[in-house]
mmCIF file of C-alpha atoms in Angstrom:
data_model
loop_
_atom_site.group_PDB
_atom_site.id
_atom_site.type_symbol
_atom_site.label_atom_id
_atom_site.label_comp_id
_atom_site.label_asym_id
_atom_site.label_seq_id
_atom_site.Cartn_x
_atom_site.Cartn_y
_atom_site.Cartn_z
ATOM 1 C CA MET W 1 -189.299 92.715 -30.754
ATOM 2 C CA TYR W 2 -188.075 89.990 -28.395
ATOM 3 C CA ARG W 3 -184.394 90.817 -28.603
ATOM 4 C CA PHE W 4 -184.612 92.107 -25.035
ATOM 5 C CA LEU W 5 -184.649 88.469 -23.904
ATOM 6 C CA LEU W 6 -180.927 88.353 -24.714
ATOM 7 C CA THR W 7 -180.009 91.258 -22.449
ATOM 8 C CA PRO W 8 -178.050 90.522 -19.234
ATOM 9 C CA ARG W 9 -181.036 91.381 -17.049
ATOM 10 C CA TRP W 10 -183.264 88.923 -18.852
ATOM 11 C CA TRP W 11 -180.570 86.275 -18.856
ATOM 12 C CA GLY W 12 -180.838 86.292 -15.047
ATOM 13 C CA ILE W 13 -184.645 86.081 -15.157
ATOM 14 C CA ASN W 14 -184.584 83.258 -17.699
ATOM 15 C CA LEU W 15 -182.020 81.311 -15.694
ATOM 16 C CA PHE W 16 -184.149 81.600 -12.561
ATOM 17 C CA VAL W 17 -187.229 80.329 -14.417
ATOM 18 C CA VAL W 18 -185.324 77.451 -16.019
ATOM 19 C CA LEU W 19 -184.082 76.315 -12.614
ATOM 20 C CA ALA W 20 -187.194 77.059 -10.533
ATOM 21 C CA ILE W 21 -189.758 75.189 -12.628
ATOM 22 C CA PRO W 22 -187.931 71.805 -12.720
ATOM 23 C CA PHE W 23 -187.177 72.128 -9.004
ATOM 24 C CA CYS W 24 -190.858 72.716 -8.159
ATOM 25 C CA VAL W 25 -191.935 69.814 -10.374
ATOM 26 C CA PHE W 26 -189.331 67.530 -8.767
ATOM 27 C CA MET W 27 -190.414 68.430 -5.238
ATOM 28 C CA GLY W 28 -194.080 67.997 -6.117
ATOM 29 C CA THR W 29 -193.394 64.579 -7.652
ATOM 30 C CA TRP W 30 -191.377 63.548 -4.607
ATOM 31 C CA GLN W 31 -194.177 64.535 -2.220
ATOM 32 C CA LEU W 32 -196.677 62.660 -4.387
ATOM 33 C CA GLY W 33 -194.457 59.585 -4.235
ATOM 34 C CA ARG W 34 -194.381 59.817 -0.437
ATOM 35 C CA PHE W 35 -198.183 59.915 -0.361
ATOM 36 C CA GLU W 36 -198.466 56.944 -2.723
ATOM 37 C CA ASP W 37 -196.021 54.955 -0.580
ATOM 38 C CA ARG W 38 -198.140 55.598 2.494
ATOM 39 C CA VAL W 39 -201.291 54.551 0.652
ATOM 40 C CA GLN W 40 -199.597 51.370 -0.567
ATOM 41 C CA SER W 41 -198.250 50.481 2.873
ATOM 42 C CA HIS W 42 -201.697 51.109 4.356
ATOM 43 C CA GLU W 43 -203.308 48.753 1.835
ATOM 44 C CA GLN W 44 -200.686 46.098 2.494
ATOM 45 C CA ALA W 45 -201.188 46.417 6.247
ATOM 46 C CA GLU W 46 -204.940 45.909 5.837
ATOM 47 C CA LYS W 47 -204.460 42.811 3.693
ATOM 48 C CA ALA W 48 -201.745 41.306 5.883
ATOM 49 C CA PRO W 49 -202.732 39.246 8.946
ATOM 50 C CA ASP W 50 -202.503 40.790 12.386
ATOM 51 C CA PRO W 51 -198.813 40.626 13.393
ATOM 52 C CA SER W 52 -199.748 39.647 16.942
ATOM 53 C CA THR W 53 -201.436 36.461 15.667
ATOM 54 C CA ARG W 54 -198.258 35.148 14.060
ATOM 55 C CA ALA W 55 -195.953 32.695 15.754
ATOM 56 C CA ALA W 56 -193.499 34.115 18.232
ATOM 57 C CA LYS W 57 -189.820 34.208 17.299
ATOM 58 C CA PRO W 58 -186.654 34.917 19.258
ATOM 59 C CA LEU W 59 -185.893 38.587 19.630
ATOM 60 C CA ASP W 60 -182.628 38.510 17.688
ATOM 61 C CA ALA W 61 -184.404 36.948 14.679
ATOM 62 C CA LEU W 62 -186.753 39.947 14.374
ATOM 63 C CA LEU W 63 -184.215 42.744 14.669
ATOM 64 C CA PRO W 64 -183.882 45.414 13.416
ATOM 65 C CA VAL W 65 -187.482 46.484 13.774
ATOM 66 C CA ASP W 66 -189.151 47.535 10.521
ATOM 67 C CA LYS W 67 -192.667 47.695 9.099
ATOM 68 C CA VAL W 68 -192.707 43.910 8.648
ATOM 69 C CA THR W 69 -191.485 42.871 12.097
ATOM 70 C CA SER W 70 -193.190 45.647 14.066
ATOM 71 C CA GLY W 71 -195.970 44.144 16.165
ATOM 72 C CA ARG W 72 -194.646 40.582 15.793
ATOM 73 C CA PRO W 73 -194.472 38.511 19.008
ATOM 74 C CA ALA W 74 -190.892 38.246 20.229
ATOM 75 C CA THR W 75 -189.532 36.082 23.002
ATOM 76 C CA ALA W 76 -186.601 36.841 25.302
ATOM 77 C CA THR W 77 -185.251 35.228 28.439
ATOM 78 C CA GLY W 78 -183.509 37.012 31.293
ATOM 79 C CA THR W 79 -183.970 38.642 34.676
ATOM 80 C CA TYR W 80 -185.678 41.920 35.458
ATOM 81 C CA ALA W 81 -183.388 44.745 36.585
ATOM 82 C CA ASP W 82 -184.046 48.495 36.710
ATOM 83 C CA GLN W 83 -187.595 49.784 36.650
ATOM 84 C CA PHE W 84 -188.835 53.088 35.220
ATOM 85 C CA LEU W 85 -192.202 54.799 34.966
ATOM 86 C CA VAL W 86 -193.242 56.506 31.724
ATOM 87 C CA PRO W 87 -195.695 59.300 32.603
ATOM 88 C CA GLY W 88 -198.194 61.050 30.368
ATOM 89 C CA ARG W 89 -199.495 57.977 28.529
ATOM 90 C CA LYS W 90 -203.187 57.569 27.681
ATOM 91 C CA LEU W 91 -205.166 54.356 27.445
ATOM 92 C CA ASP W 92 -208.916 54.255 26.756
ATOM 93 C CA ASP W 93 -208.980 58.084 26.939
ATOM 94 C CA ARG W 94 -207.631 57.997 30.505
ATOM 95 C CA GLN W 95 -204.391 59.581 31.662
ATOM 96 C CA GLY W 96 -201.825 57.307 33.241
ATOM 97 C CA PHE W 97 -198.320 55.897 32.901
ATOM 98 C CA TYR W 98 -196.439 52.833 31.684
ATOM 99 C CA VAL W 99 -194.496 50.480 33.927
ATOM 100 C CA LEU W 100 -191.210 49.741 32.164
ATOM 101 C CA ASN W 101 -188.695 47.139 33.316
ATOM 102 C CA MET W 102 -185.310 46.308 31.842
ATOM 103 C CA LEU W 103 -184.933 42.586 31.106
ATOM 104 C CA ARG W 104 -181.254 41.665 31.158
ATOM 105 C CA THR W 105 -180.565 38.788 28.776
ATOM 106 C CA ASP W 106 -177.679 36.329 28.620
ATOM 107 C CA SER W 107 -176.021 38.498 25.952
ATOM 108 C CA GLY W 108 -175.531 41.250 28.509
ATOM 109 C CA LYS W 109 -177.911 43.623 26.726
ATOM 110 C CA ALA W 110 -181.256 44.608 28.221
ATOM 111 C CA LEU W 111 -184.652 44.617 26.555
ATOM 112 C CA PRO W 112 -187.143 47.304 27.678
ATOM 113 C CA VAL W 113 -190.397 45.573 28.600
ATOM 114 C CA VAL W 114 -193.625 47.504 29.160
ATOM 115 C CA ARG W 115 -195.371 45.317 31.715
ATOM 116 C CA GLY W 116 -198.569 47.348 31.682
ATOM 117 C CA TRP W 117 -200.389 50.630 32.234
ATOM 118 C CA LEU W 118 -201.735 52.215 35.402
ATOM 119 C CA PRO W 119 -204.062 55.226 35.737
ATOM 120 C CA GLY W 120 -203.178 58.406 37.576
ATOM 121 C CA SER W 121 -199.891 60.129 38.250
ATOM 122 C CA ALA W 122 -196.546 58.385 38.162
ATOM 123 C CA THR W 123 -195.300 60.378 41.150
ATOM 124 C CA ASP W 124 -195.452 58.335 44.373
ATOM 125 C CA ALA W 125 -197.357 55.597 42.567
ATOM 126 C CA ARG W 126 -197.488 52.066 43.978
ATOM 127 C CA VAL W 127 -196.418 49.682 41.253
ATOM 128 C CA PRO W 128 -196.675 45.864 41.353
ATOM 129 C CA ALA W 129 -193.246 44.284 41.732
ATOM 130 C CA ALA W 130 -191.688 42.536 38.776
ATOM 131 C CA PRO W 131 -191.237 38.736 38.868
ATOM 132 C CA LYS W 132 -187.982 37.604 40.410
ATOM 133 C CA GLY W 133 -185.540 35.151 38.947
ATOM 134 C CA GLU W 134 -185.172 34.123 35.340
ATOM 135 C CA VAL W 135 -188.281 34.651 33.203
ATOM 136 C CA THR W 136 -189.193 34.240 29.562
ATOM 137 C CA VAL W 137 -191.374 37.009 28.201
ATOM 138 C CA THR W 138 -193.334 37.099 24.980
ATOM 139 C CA GLY W 139 -194.401 40.551 23.872
ATOM 140 C CA ASP W 140 -195.301 42.517 20.773
ATOM 141 C CA LEU W 141 -192.167 44.040 19.284
ATOM 142 C CA GLN W 142 -191.991 47.813 18.903
ATOM 143 C CA ALA W 143 -189.397 50.204 17.462
ATOM 144 C CA SER W 144 -187.721 52.745 19.732
ATOM 145 C CA GLU W 145 -189.761 55.890 20.158
ATOM 146 C CA ASN W 146 -188.694 59.267 18.809
ATOM 147 C CA THR W 147 -189.693 62.872 19.299
ATOM 148 C CA HIS W 148 -192.680 62.430 16.941
ATOM 149 C CA SER W 149 -194.174 59.449 18.796
ATOM 150 C CA ASP W 150 -197.447 59.922 20.655
ATOM 151 C CA GLY W 151 -197.148 60.741 24.338
ATOM 152 C CA VAL W 152 -193.395 61.325 24.304
ATOM 153 C CA ASN W 153 -192.087 63.904 26.776
ATOM 154 C CA VAL W 154 -189.056 65.701 25.362
ATOM 155 C CA ARG W 155 -189.031 68.596 27.818
ATOM 156 C CA GLY W 156 -187.030 66.709 30.432
ATOM 157 C CA GLY W 157 -186.968 67.600 34.095
ATOM 158 C CA LEU W 158 -188.654 64.346 35.157
ATOM 159 C CA PRO W 159 -188.129 62.976 38.657
ATOM 160 C CA SER W 160 -185.689 60.151 39.277
ATOM 161 C CA GLY W 161 -187.063 56.803 38.151
ATOM 162 C CA GLN W 162 -189.117 58.294 35.320
ATOM 163 C CA VAL W 163 -188.356 58.503 31.628
ATOM 164 C CA GLY W 164 -190.188 60.411 28.903
ATOM 165 C CA MET W 165 -189.240 58.289 25.883
ATOM 166 C CA ILE W 166 -188.847 54.534 25.419
ATOM 167 C CA SER W 167 -185.681 54.669 23.397
ATOM 168 C CA ALA W 168 -182.312 52.972 23.560
ATOM 169 C CA ALA W 169 -180.622 56.356 23.146
ATOM 170 C CA THR W 170 -182.396 57.602 26.276
ATOM 171 C CA LEU W 171 -182.212 54.498 28.453
ATOM 172 C CA VAL W 172 -178.524 53.806 27.794
ATOM 173 C CA ASN W 173 -177.743 56.975 29.757
ATOM 174 C CA LEU W 174 -179.689 55.710 32.773
ATOM 175 C CA VAL W 175 -178.390 52.146 33.118
ATOM 176 C CA PRO W 176 -174.840 50.699 33.206
ATOM 177 C CA TYR W 177 -175.429 48.150 30.424
ATOM 178 C CA ASP W 178 -176.291 48.100 26.726
ATOM 179 C CA VAL W 179 -179.906 48.339 25.604
ATOM 180 C CA TYR W 180 -181.640 46.804 22.599
ATOM 181 C CA ASP W 181 -182.866 49.310 20.019
ATOM 182 C CA ALA W 182 -186.404 47.992 20.482
ATOM 183 C CA TRP W 183 -188.937 47.238 23.195
ATOM 184 C CA VAL W 184 -191.840 44.886 23.763
ATOM 185 C CA THR W 185 -195.250 45.296 25.351
ATOM 186 C CA LEU W 186 -196.843 42.357 27.146
ATOM 187 C CA PRO W 187 -200.223 41.490 25.598
ATOM 188 C CA GLU W 188 -201.572 39.965 28.827
ATOM 189 C CA ALA W 189 -201.251 40.449 32.557
ATOM 190 C CA GLU W 190 -198.303 38.679 34.130
ATOM 191 C CA ALA W 191 -198.782 35.174 35.392
ATOM 192 C CA GLY W 192 -199.365 34.703 39.075
ATOM 193 C CA GLY W 193 -201.314 37.937 39.484
ATOM 194 C CA THR W 194 -198.196 40.039 40.048
ATOM 195 C CA GLY W 195 -199.322 42.507 37.388
ATOM 196 C CA GLY W 196 -203.005 41.905 37.678
ATOM 197 C CA ALA W 197 -203.734 45.531 38.491
ATOM 198 C CA MET W 198 -202.051 46.728 35.299
ATOM 199 C CA LYS W 199 -203.698 46.848 31.890
ATOM 200 C CA PRO W 200 -201.828 45.547 28.819
ATOM 201 C CA VAL W 201 -200.610 48.232 26.430
ATOM 202 C CA PRO W 202 -201.645 47.450 22.832
ATOM 203 C CA ALA W 203 -198.950 47.547 20.186
ATOM 204 C CA ALA W 204 -198.942 50.624 17.969
ATOM 205 C CA ALA W 205 -198.826 50.497 14.197
ATOM 206 C CA PRO W 206 -195.408 51.311 12.698
ATOM 207 C CA GLU W 207 -194.890 54.907 11.658
ATOM 208 C CA GLY W 208 -195.667 55.714 8.045
ATOM 209 C CA SER W 209 -197.919 52.665 7.590
ATOM 210 C CA GLY W 210 -201.282 54.381 7.712
ATOM 211 C CA LEU W 211 -203.245 57.244 6.175
ATOM 212 C CA ASP W 212 -202.600 59.656 9.008
ATOM 213 C CA LEU W 213 -202.315 63.434 8.970
ATOM 214 C CA LYS W 214 -198.766 63.259 7.619
ATOM 215 C CA ALA W 215 -199.969 61.375 4.547
ATOM 216 C CA PHE W 216 -202.446 64.105 3.649
ATOM 217 C CA GLN W 217 -199.793 66.723 4.381
ATOM 218 C CA ASN W 218 -197.692 65.110 1.659
ATOM 219 C CA LEU W 219 -200.649 65.390 -0.704
ATOM 220 C CA GLY W 220 -201.119 69.062 0.193
ATOM 221 C CA TYR W 221 -197.431 69.798 -0.358
ATOM 222 C CA THR W 222 -197.714 68.155 -3.770
ATOM 223 C CA GLY W 223 -200.365 70.657 -4.838
ATOM 224 C CA GLU W 224 -198.380 73.579 -3.436
ATOM 225 C CA TRP W 225 -195.227 72.747 -5.404
ATOM 226 C CA PHE W 226 -197.146 72.426 -8.675
ATOM 227 C CA VAL W 227 -198.906 75.734 -7.973
ATOM 228 C CA PHE W 228 -195.501 77.365 -7.423
ATOM 229 C CA ALA W 229 -194.296 76.049 -10.787
ATOM 230 C CA ALA W 230 -197.378 77.411 -12.565
ATOM 231 C CA PHE W 231 -196.998 80.768 -10.796
ATOM 232 C CA VAL W 232 -193.367 81.148 -11.896
ATOM 233 C CA LEU W 233 -194.326 80.390 -15.507
ATOM 234 C CA PHE W 234 -197.262 82.816 -15.361
ATOM 235 C CA MET W 235 -195.110 85.647 -13.999
ATOM 236 C CA TRP W 236 -192.477 85.048 -16.686
ATOM 237 C CA PHE W 237 -195.056 85.330 -19.487
ATOM 238 C CA ARG W 238 -196.497 88.450 -17.884
ATOM 239 C CA LEU W 239 -193.113 90.148 -17.660
ATOM 240 C CA VAL W 240 -192.305 89.223 -21.273
ATOM 241 C CA ARG W 241 -195.624 90.635 -22.460
ATOM 242 C CA ARG W 242 -195.125 93.939 -20.620
ATOM 243 C CA GLU W 243 -191.593 94.299 -21.940
ATOM 244 C CA ALA W 244 -192.728 93.532 -25.499
ATOM 245 C CA GLU W 245 -195.513 96.108 -25.305
ATOM 246 C CA ALA W 246 -193.068 98.746 -24.049
ATOM 247 C CA GLU W 247 -190.681 97.964 -26.920
ATOM 248 C CA ARG W 248 -193.523 98.248 -29.417
ATOM 249 C CA ASP W 249 -194.631 101.637 -28.077
ATOM 250 C CA ILE W 250 -191.083 102.943 -28.319
ATOM 251 C CA ALA W 251 -190.778 101.672 -31.888
ATOM 252 C CA LEU W 252 -194.045 103.399 -32.893
ATOM 253 C CA GLY W 253 -193.095 106.654 -31.158
ATOM 254 C CA LEU W 254 -196.073 106.497 -28.834
ATOM 255 C CA VAL W 255 -195.885 108.445 -25.560
ATOM 256 C CA PRO W 256 -198.269 107.460 -22.804
ATOM 257 C CA GLU W 257 -200.736 110.174 -21.731
ATOM 258 C CA GLU W 258 -199.564 109.863 -18.131
ATOM 259 C CA SER W 259 -196.075 111.099 -19.085
ATOM 260 C CA ALA W 260 -197.405 113.937 -21.274
ATOM 261 C CA ALA W 261 -199.825 115.347 -18.697
ATOM 262 C CA PRO W 262 -197.203 116.458 -16.154
ATOM 263 C CA ALA W 263 -195.241 118.304 -18.881
ATOM 264 C CA ALA W 264 -198.332 120.250 -19.916
ATOM 265 C CA GLU W 265 -199.100 121.178 -16.328
ATOM 266 C CA ASP W 266 -195.560 122.487 -15.783
ATOM 267 C CA ALA W 267 -195.652 124.629 -18.903
ATOM 268 C CA GLY W 268 -199.211 125.842 -18.310
ATOM 269 C CA PRO W 269 -198.576 129.108 -16.347
ATOM 270 C CA ALA W 270 -195.771 130.258 -18.636
ATOM 271 C CA ALA W 271 -197.828 129.554 -21.724
ATOM 272 C CA GLU W 272 -200.823 131.452 -20.367
ATOM 273 C CA SER W 273 -198.735 134.504 -19.447
ATOM 274 C CA ALA W 274 -197.142 134.521 -22.888
ATOM 275 C CA GLU W 275 -200.461 134.242 -24.718
ATOM 276 C CA ALA W 276 -202.354 136.848 -22.662
ATOM 277 C CA PRO W 277 -200.137 139.507 -21.032
ATOM 278 C CA GLU W 278 -202.008 141.677 -18.632
ATOM 279 C CA THR W 279 -201.588 145.222 -17.410
ATOM 280 C CA ALA W 280 -201.112 146.161 -13.802
ATOM 281 C CA GLU W 281 -204.880 146.505 -13.439
ATOM 282 C CA GLY W 282 -205.323 142.914 -14.742
ATOM 283 C CA ALA W 283 -206.651 143.826 -18.223
ATOM 284 C CA PRO W 284 -204.920 142.537 -21.345
ATOM 285 C CA LYS W 285 -202.575 144.959 -23.053
ATOM 286 C CA ASP W 286 -204.125 144.481 -26.476
ATOM 287 C CA ALA W 287 -207.709 144.895 -25.256
ATOM 288 C CA PRO W 288 -209.692 147.736 -27.037
ATOM 289 C CA GLU W 289 -209.929 150.960 -25.091
ATOM 290 C CA ASP W 290 -213.318 151.877 -23.684
ATOM 291 C CA PRO W 291 -214.341 155.258 -25.158
ATOM 292 C CA SER W 292 -216.369 156.124 -22.065
ATOM 293 C CA SER W 293 -213.438 155.688 -19.732
ATOM 294 C CA PRO W 294 -211.868 159.075 -18.679
ATOM 295 C CA ASP W 295 -208.335 160.147 -19.431
ATOM 296 C CA TYR W 296 -205.982 161.330 -16.697
ATOM 297 C CA ASP W 297 -203.630 164.257 -16.734
ATOM 298 C CA VAL W 298 -200.314 164.593 -14.988
ATOM 299 C CA ALA W 299 -202.039 165.471 -11.690
ATOM 300 C CA SER W 300 -204.183 162.303 -12.019
ATOM 301 C CA THR W 301 -207.316 164.414 -12.616
ATOM 302 C CA PRO W 302 -209.848 162.821 -14.940
ATOM 303 C CA VAL W 303 -210.223 164.694 -18.197
ATOM 304 C CA ARG W 304 -212.992 164.009 -20.742
#
């Protein structure tokens, strides 16, 4: 009964099922692993001490930035150079902008330093001047932003002196020197009151370290992939069952009523005319003659 499974058409169906189910299971397991990693990193972050409370280290000792070094205090010495404003940044549910200065170090590379936040629009804004001369800054280390970071402006078209993303890949096109693939945010206002009007920007948690929306998206994708695998298996069993039933009906010589009904309807008028032929007046030819009906002569005159 199941020999049809060896036909070329079913070989294609079987091959698709054999490949689709393991693929769906693999993708579902991978998404589940991503969710478990996020849960584990979130638990570790809660148990670990606040990175900002740890002892400060030189910048080069904390690079590259990862989940362990993100938020750690880093120190760097140099002189402030170019200044940029980063519009569209919120702090305490208020719209404003960051004040970003490039700190040129002795190595020749520059470290982006967010000196603080100011409310309002970055256009024609009056910004406190950066300290002059050589300074040593200590700020919370952050990884370069990307297109998925909060507040990032990827549309472009910003006025001169503004930048939409704090990233080495972006800043290196605006300054004539190399830029560290990291940045720091000052936890306190600058000494001497130079930045007293600006508010410190708190360090953000590293991406993928918390139970955010992306974590629950991974969990949702896990369920979807397993549902796909079950659906493929269900459809395969359904197709096999229908094919087996059709083979059984053919073997037993059964003809479905739906296929017999149209044949009877097509033959109906011919069969009726053959069984009951009628005369021109509509009466059957073999019907008995009525004795009371008159006869007709050649002139069509009734004769009794």
